[in-house]
Amino acid sequence: MINKRLVGLCFLIGIVCVVFIVNACKIKQRIQRLSNLESLESYRTDLNIESALSCSDPMAYVPDEYFFEKQIRINIHFMCSEDSLIGFSPKKGPEYMWTLLKNANKRLLENKKMNLPEGNETPALNPKYQYLKTAIADERGYFWHYDDDLYGFVNKGKYRNNYSREVIEKYEIGGDSIVNIFVMPHHRDSLKSKSYKTHGTGIALGNSLKIAGLVEDKKKPWAYATLLNHEVGHVFGLRHSWHGNDGCDDTPVHPNCWAESKSRPGCEGPISNNMMDYNNSQMAISPCQLGIVHKSLTRIKGRYRKFVREDWCQLDDTRSIIISDNVDWYGERDVRHNIIIENGATLTVHCRLSMPPASEIRIKPGGQLIVNDNGWIHSDCDDYWNGIIIEQEGSSKGQLQISHDAQIEDIVS
Ligand SMILES: [Zn+2]
């Protein structure tokens, strides 16, 4: 009898325990999904957070660990004489330029530590951009033009045309979203003059660039890789860095020495190895210079964003961006992954942030997302993202604060 009562009592206690545990689990797993714009309105608040950098400051675009590598579209035009005796042939041209392009991309990634100023501690960052040869229709991104009026590059004398945009205006393809690179021989008339030099040279003109001297030179393609990097740098806003007016504090003024020289004052060494100077290295890009390039490639109202393949519109859910510290995103930014804000961490969005379609921002218990006054979270993909998820565990809950002036858009309803 006693045993039966005991069994009954234990059974009852068991049920109570199970109910308690189930309820406890329910509390543990509470998840609030803010997947429509109305549900976010209750998180609006007055924020009084000063942004250390404005949305237009290049330093807000210095690549960090959360950047993805941007692919810049380019194509190649080979200019030739009408008798096809001058210029790269359809066989040699692609071989040459493909080797050059690969080497240019490799050298960008190698980004060397800056030589100047002496004793500097300027970090050599991953530049997070590369060139992408872009096929159009059946073409592989290579084009030939046989044109006696426009094939030749002349950088000296009466017929000087290095600053002329004529060849670009006639032959560029997709010029609003592709960097058109014109590979030009020096003009055959110039070669008749003994004082004319057919050295490798280049010039950036708006969104396009002209490079010359490659076909005449016996040097290997890689010898011109940094010339290409220098000229593309101009396209995306970089200036020569030796003058001191390039908008960067980390590129000092110097005499612009090609090589170390005991006979030239100021060139005894060390000399600059910066990509935007004229020197025999051109292998270093400073953080500020990278900031200028990425500002060009990222700002939604800028003319150069269209030159980047829209990788931010493909959600890559093989990994997430984990915010595990206090992180400020000052510049405009596009991401390719879901974002998880961990316990004890805060992500503050100060400018525009584009989320890929079907992505989410998850705030873990004890984590915090702040969308500051100029903050704007959207999906720049003609599509919708999935919104913000706030997790709660017991009394610990993810925190969300959205400025009254911030914008949240493109959430799926
Ligand atoms: Zn230049």
JSON list of N, CA and C in Angstrom, two decimals, residues 84-124:
[
{"chain": "A", "resi": 84, "resn": "SER", "atom": "N", "xyz": [47.69, 45.42, -89.70]},
{"chain": "A", "resi": 84, "resn": "SER", "atom": "CA", "xyz": [47.92, 44.51, -88.57]},
{"chain": "A", "resi": 84, "resn": "SER", "atom": "C", "xyz": [49.41, 44.22, -88.30]},
{"chain": "A", "resi": 85, "resn": "LEU", "atom": "N", "xyz": [50.27, 45.08, -88.84]},
{"chain": "A", "resi": 85, "resn": "LEU", "atom": "CA", "xyz": [51.71, 44.89, -88.59]},
{"chain": "A", "resi": 85, "resn": "LEU", "atom": "C", "xyz": [52.12, 45.47, -87.23]},
{"chain": "A", "resi": 86, "resn": "ILE", "atom": "N", "xyz": [51.33, 46.41, -86.75]},
{"chain": "A", "resi": 86, "resn": "ILE", "atom": "CA", "xyz": [51.66, 47.03, -85.47]},
{"chain": "A", "resi": 86, "resn": "ILE", "atom": "C", "xyz": [50.55, 46.73, -84.47]},
{"chain": "A", "resi": 87, "resn": "GLY", "atom": "N", "xyz": [50.94, 46.21, -83.32]},
{"chain": "A", "resi": 87, "resn": "GLY", "atom": "CA", "xyz": [49.96, 45.86, -82.29]},
{"chain": "A", "resi": 87, "resn": "GLY", "atom": "C", "xyz": [50.04, 44.38, -81.96]},
{"chain": "A", "resi": 88, "resn": "PHE", "atom": "N", "xyz": [49.39, 44.00, -80.88]},
{"chain": "A", "resi": 88, "resn": "PHE", "atom": "CA", "xyz": [49.39, 42.59, -80.47]},
{"chain": "A", "resi": 88, "resn": "PHE", "atom": "C", "xyz": [48.50, 41.76, -81.40]},
{"chain": "A", "resi": 89, "resn": "SER", "atom": "N", "xyz": [48.97, 40.57, -81.74]},
{"chain": "A", "resi": 89, "resn": "SER", "atom": "CA", "xyz": [48.16, 39.67, -82.58]},
{"chain": "A", "resi": 89, "resn": "SER", "atom": "C", "xyz": [47.10, 38.98, -81.72]},
{"chain": "A", "resi": 90, "resn": "PRO", "atom": "N", "xyz": [46.04, 38.44, -82.37]},
{"chain": "A", "resi": 90, "resn": "PRO", "atom": "CA", "xyz": [45.01, 37.73, -81.60]},
{"chain": "A", "resi": 90, "resn": "PRO", "atom": "C", "xyz": [45.57, 36.52, -80.85]},
{"chain": "A", "resi": 91, "resn": "LYS", "atom": "N", "xyz": [46.72, 36.03, -81.24]},
{"chain": "A", "resi": 91, "resn": "LYS", "atom": "CA", "xyz": [47.30, 34.90, -80.51]},
{"chain": "A", "resi": 91, "resn": "LYS", "atom": "C", "xyz": [48.11, 35.40, -79.30]},
{"chain": "A", "resi": 92, "resn": "LYS", "atom": "N", "xyz": [48.97, 36.36, -79.56]},
{"chain": "A", "resi": 92, "resn": "LYS", "atom": "CA", "xyz": [49.90, 36.82, -78.53]},
{"chain": "A", "resi": 92, "resn": "LYS", "atom": "C", "xyz": [49.22, 37.71, -77.48]},
{"chain": "A", "resi": 93, "resn": "GLY", "atom": "N", "xyz": [48.27, 38.56, -77.93]},
{"chain": "A", "resi": 93, "resn": "GLY", "atom": "CA", "xyz": [47.67, 39.54, -77.03]},
{"chain": "A", "resi": 93, "resn": "GLY", "atom": "C", "xyz": [47.06, 38.94, -75.77]},
{"chain": "A", "resi": 94, "resn": "PRO", "atom": "N", "xyz": [46.10, 37.98, -75.93]},
{"chain": "A", "resi": 94, "resn": "PRO", "atom": "CA", "xyz": [45.47, 37.42, -74.73]},
{"chain": "A", "resi": 94, "resn": "PRO", "atom": "C", "xyz": [46.47, 36.72, -73.80]},
{"chain": "A", "resi": 95, "resn": "GLU", "atom": "N", "xyz": [47.41, 36.01, -74.38]},
{"chain": "A", "resi": 95, "resn": "GLU", "atom": "CA", "xyz": [48.43, 35.34, -73.56]},
{"chain": "A", "resi": 95, "resn": "GLU", "atom": "C", "xyz": [49.17, 36.36, -72.70]},
{"chain": "A", "resi": 96, "resn": "TYR", "atom": "N", "xyz": [49.58, 37.42, -73.35]},
{"chain": "A", "resi": 96, "resn": "TYR", "atom": "CA", "xyz": [50.38, 38.46, -72.70]},
{"chain": "A", "resi": 96, "resn": "TYR", "atom": "C", "xyz": [49.56, 39.14, -71.59]},
{"chain": "A", "resi": 97, "resn": "MET", "atom": "N", "xyz": [48.35, 39.57, -71.95]},
{"chain": "A", "resi": 97, "resn": "MET", "atom": "CA", "xyz": [47.57, 40.35, -70.99]},
{"chain": "A", "resi": 97, "resn": "MET", "atom": "C", "xyz": [47.02, 39.49, -69.86]},
{"chain": "A", "resi": 98, "resn": "TRP", "atom": "N", "xyz": [46.76, 38.22, -70.15]},
{"chain": "A", "resi": 98, "resn": "TRP", "atom": "CA", "xyz": [46.27, 37.35, -69.08]},
{"chain": "A", "resi": 98, "resn": "TRP", "atom": "C", "xyz": [47.36, 37.15, -68.03]},
{"chain": "A", "resi": 99, "resn": "THR", "atom": "N", "xyz": [48.59, 36.97, -68.51]},
{"chain": "A", "resi": 99, "resn": "THR", "atom": "CA", "xyz": [49.72, 36.82, -67.58]},
{"chain": "A", "resi": 99, "resn": "THR", "atom": "C", "xyz": [49.90, 38.12, -66.78]},
{"chain": "A", "resi": 100, "resn": "LEU", "atom": "N", "xyz": [49.79, 39.24, -67.46]},
{"chain": "A", "resi": 100, "resn": "LEU", "atom": "CA", "xyz": [49.94, 40.54, -66.79]},
{"chain": "A", "resi": 100, "resn": "LEU", "atom": "C", "xyz": [48.86, 40.74, -65.72]},
{"chain": "A", "resi": 101, "resn": "LEU", "atom": "N", "xyz": [47.63, 40.41, -66.09]},
{"chain": "A", "resi": 101, "resn": "LEU", "atom": "CA", "xyz": [46.51, 40.59, -65.15]},
{"chain": "A", "resi": 101, "resn": "LEU", "atom": "C", "xyz": [46.67, 39.72, -63.91]},
{"chain": "A", "resi": 102, "resn": "LYS", "atom": "N", "xyz": [47.03, 38.47, -64.14]},
{"chain": "A", "resi": 102, "resn": "LYS", "atom": "CA", "xyz": [47.21, 37.56, -63.00]},
{"chain": "A", "resi": 102, "resn": "LYS", "atom": "C", "xyz": [48.30, 38.07, -62.08]},
{"chain": "A", "resi": 103, "resn": "ASN", "atom": "N", "xyz": [49.36, 38.58, -62.70]},
{"chain": "A", "resi": 103, "resn": "ASN", "atom": "CA", "xyz": [50.47, 39.08, -61.91]},
{"chain": "A", "resi": 103, "resn": "ASN", "atom": "C", "xyz": [50.08, 40.37, -61.17]},
{"chain": "A", "resi": 104, "resn": "ALA", "atom": "N", "xyz": [49.27, 41.20, -61.81]},
{"chain": "A", "resi": 104, "resn": "ALA", "atom": "CA", "xyz": [48.82, 42.43, -61.16]},
{"chain": "A", "resi": 104, "resn": "ALA", "atom": "C", "xyz": [47.97, 42.09, -59.93]},
{"chain": "A", "resi": 105, "resn": "ASN", "atom": "N", "xyz": [47.07, 41.12, -60.08]},
{"chain": "A", "resi": 105, "resn": "ASN", "atom": "CA", "xyz": [46.25, 40.70, -58.94]},
{"chain": "A", "resi": 105, "resn": "ASN", "atom": "C", "xyz": [47.12, 40.14, -57.82]},
{"chain": "A", "resi": 106, "resn": "LYS", "atom": "N", "xyz": [48.11, 39.35, -58.20]},
{"chain": "A", "resi": 106, "resn": "LYS", "atom": "CA", "xyz": [49.00, 38.75, -57.20]},
{"chain": "A", "resi": 106, "resn": "LYS", "atom": "C", "xyz": [49.77, 39.84, -56.44]},
{"chain": "A", "resi": 107, "resn": "ARG", "atom": "N", "xyz": [50.25, 40.81, -57.17]},
{"chain": "A", "resi": 107, "resn": "ARG", "atom": "CA", "xyz": [51.02, 41.88, -56.53]},
{"chain": "A", "resi": 107, "resn": "ARG", "atom": "C", "xyz": [50.15, 42.74, -55.61]},
{"chain": "A", "resi": 108, "resn": "LEU", "atom": "N", "xyz": [48.90, 42.94, -56.00]},
{"chain": "A", "resi": 108, "resn": "LEU", "atom": "CA", "xyz": [47.99, 43.66, -55.09]},
{"chain": "A", "resi": 108, "resn": "LEU", "atom": "C", "xyz": [47.90, 42.91, -53.77]},
{"chain": "A", "resi": 109, "resn": "LEU", "atom": "N", "xyz": [47.71, 41.60, -53.85]},
{"chain": "A", "resi": 109, "resn": "LEU", "atom": "CA", "xyz": [47.54, 40.79, -52.63]},
{"chain": "A", "resi": 109, "resn": "LEU", "atom": "C", "xyz": [48.81, 40.74, -51.79]},
{"chain": "A", "resi": 110, "resn": "GLU", "atom": "N", "xyz": [49.95, 40.90, -52.47]},
{"chain": "A", "resi": 110, "resn": "GLU", "atom": "CA", "xyz": [51.23, 40.85, -51.73]},
{"chain": "A", "resi": 110, "resn": "GLU", "atom": "C", "xyz": [51.48, 42.11, -50.91]},
{"chain": "A", "resi": 111, "resn": "ASN", "atom": "N", "xyz": [50.69, 43.12, -51.15]},
{"chain": "A", "resi": 111, "resn": "ASN", "atom": "CA", "xyz": [50.88, 44.44, -50.49]},
{"chain": "A", "resi": 111, "resn": "ASN", "atom": "C", "xyz": [52.02, 44.48, -49.47]},
{"chain": "A", "resi": 112, "resn": "LYS", "atom": "N", "xyz": [53.11, 45.12, -49.86]},
{"chain": "A", "resi": 112, "resn": "LYS", "atom": "CA", "xyz": [54.31, 45.17, -49.02]},
{"chain": "A", "resi": 112, "resn": "LYS", "atom": "C", "xyz": [54.21, 46.27, -47.96]},
{"chain": "A", "resi": 113, "resn": "LYS", "atom": "N", "xyz": [54.97, 46.09, -46.91]},
{"chain": "A", "resi": 113, "resn": "LYS", "atom": "CA", "xyz": [55.02, 47.13, -45.88]},
{"chain": "A", "resi": 113, "resn": "LYS", "atom": "C", "xyz": [55.64, 48.39, -46.48]},
{"chain": "A", "resi": 114, "resn": "MET", "atom": "N", "xyz": [55.09, 49.55, -46.12]},
{"chain": "A", "resi": 114, "resn": "MET", "atom": "CA", "xyz": [55.61, 50.83, -46.64]},
{"chain": "A", "resi": 114, "resn": "MET", "atom": "C", "xyz": [57.05, 51.06, -46.19]},
{"chain": "A", "resi": 115, "resn": "ASN", "atom": "N", "xyz": [57.88, 51.54, -47.11]},
{"chain": "A", "resi": 115, "resn": "ASN", "atom": "CA", "xyz": [59.26, 51.90, -46.75]},
{"chain": "A", "resi": 115, "resn": "ASN", "atom": "C", "xyz": [59.32, 53.23, -46.00]},
{"chain": "A", "resi": 116, "resn": "LEU", "atom": "N", "xyz": [58.40, 54.13, -46.34]},
{"chain": "A", "resi": 116, "resn": "LEU", "atom": "CA", "xyz": [58.42, 55.48, -45.76]},
{"chain": "A", "resi": 116, "resn": "LEU", "atom": "C", "xyz": [57.15, 55.74, -44.95]},
{"chain": "A", "resi": 117, "resn": "PRO", "atom": "N", "xyz": [57.25, 56.63, -43.93]},
{"chain": "A", "resi": 117, "resn": "PRO", "atom": "CA", "xyz": [58.48, 57.21, -43.41]},
{"chain": "A", "resi": 117, "resn": "PRO", "atom": "C", "xyz": [59.33, 56.15, -42.70]},
{"chain": "A", "resi": 118, "resn": "GLU", "atom": "N", "xyz": [60.59, 56.43, -42.56]},
{"chain": "A", "resi": 118, "resn": "GLU", "atom": "CA", "xyz": [61.48, 55.46, -41.90]},
{"chain": "A", "resi": 118, "resn": "GLU", "atom": "C", "xyz": [60.96, 55.13, -40.51]},
{"chain": "A", "resi": 119, "resn": "GLY", "atom": "N", "xyz": [60.98, 53.87, -40.18]},
{"chain": "A", "resi": 119, "resn": "GLY", "atom": "CA", "xyz": [60.54, 53.44, -38.85]},
{"chain": "A", "resi": 119, "resn": "GLY", "atom": "C", "xyz": [59.03, 53.40, -38.70]},
{"chain": "A", "resi": 120, "resn": "ASN", "atom": "N", "xyz": [58.29, 53.50, -39.82]},
{"chain": "A", "resi": 120, "resn": "ASN", "atom": "CA", "xyz": [56.81, 53.54, -39.72]},
{"chain": "A", "resi": 120, "resn": "ASN", "atom": "C", "xyz": [56.25, 52.21, -39.24]},
{"chain": "A", "resi": 121, "resn": "GLU", "atom": "N", "xyz": [55.08, 52.32, -38.66]},
{"chain": "A", "resi": 121, "resn": "GLU", "atom": "CA", "xyz": [54.38, 51.09, -38.25]},
{"chain": "A", "resi": 121, "resn": "GLU", "atom": "C", "xyz": [53.07, 50.96, -39.02]},
{"chain": "A", "resi": 122, "resn": "THR", "atom": "N", "xyz": [53.05, 51.48, -40.23]},
{"chain": "A", "resi": 122, "resn": "THR", "atom": "CA", "xyz": [51.86, 51.43, -41.07]},
{"chain": "A", "resi": 122, "resn": "THR", "atom": "C", "xyz": [51.56, 49.97, -41.43]},
{"chain": "A", "resi": 123, "resn": "PRO", "atom": "N", "xyz": [50.37, 49.49, -41.13]},
{"chain": "A", "resi": 123, "resn": "PRO", "atom": "CA", "xyz": [50.10, 48.09, -41.45]},
{"chain": "A", "resi": 123, "resn": "PRO", "atom": "C", "xyz": [49.96, 47.86, -42.96]},
{"chain": "A", "resi": 124, "resn": "ALA", "atom": "N", "xyz": [50.38, 46.69, -43.40]},
{"chain": "A", "resi": 124, "resn": "ALA", "atom": "CA", "xyz": [50.20, 46.29, -44.81]},
{"chain": "A", "resi": 124, "resn": "ALA", "atom": "C", "xyz": [48.96, 45.39, -44.85]}
]
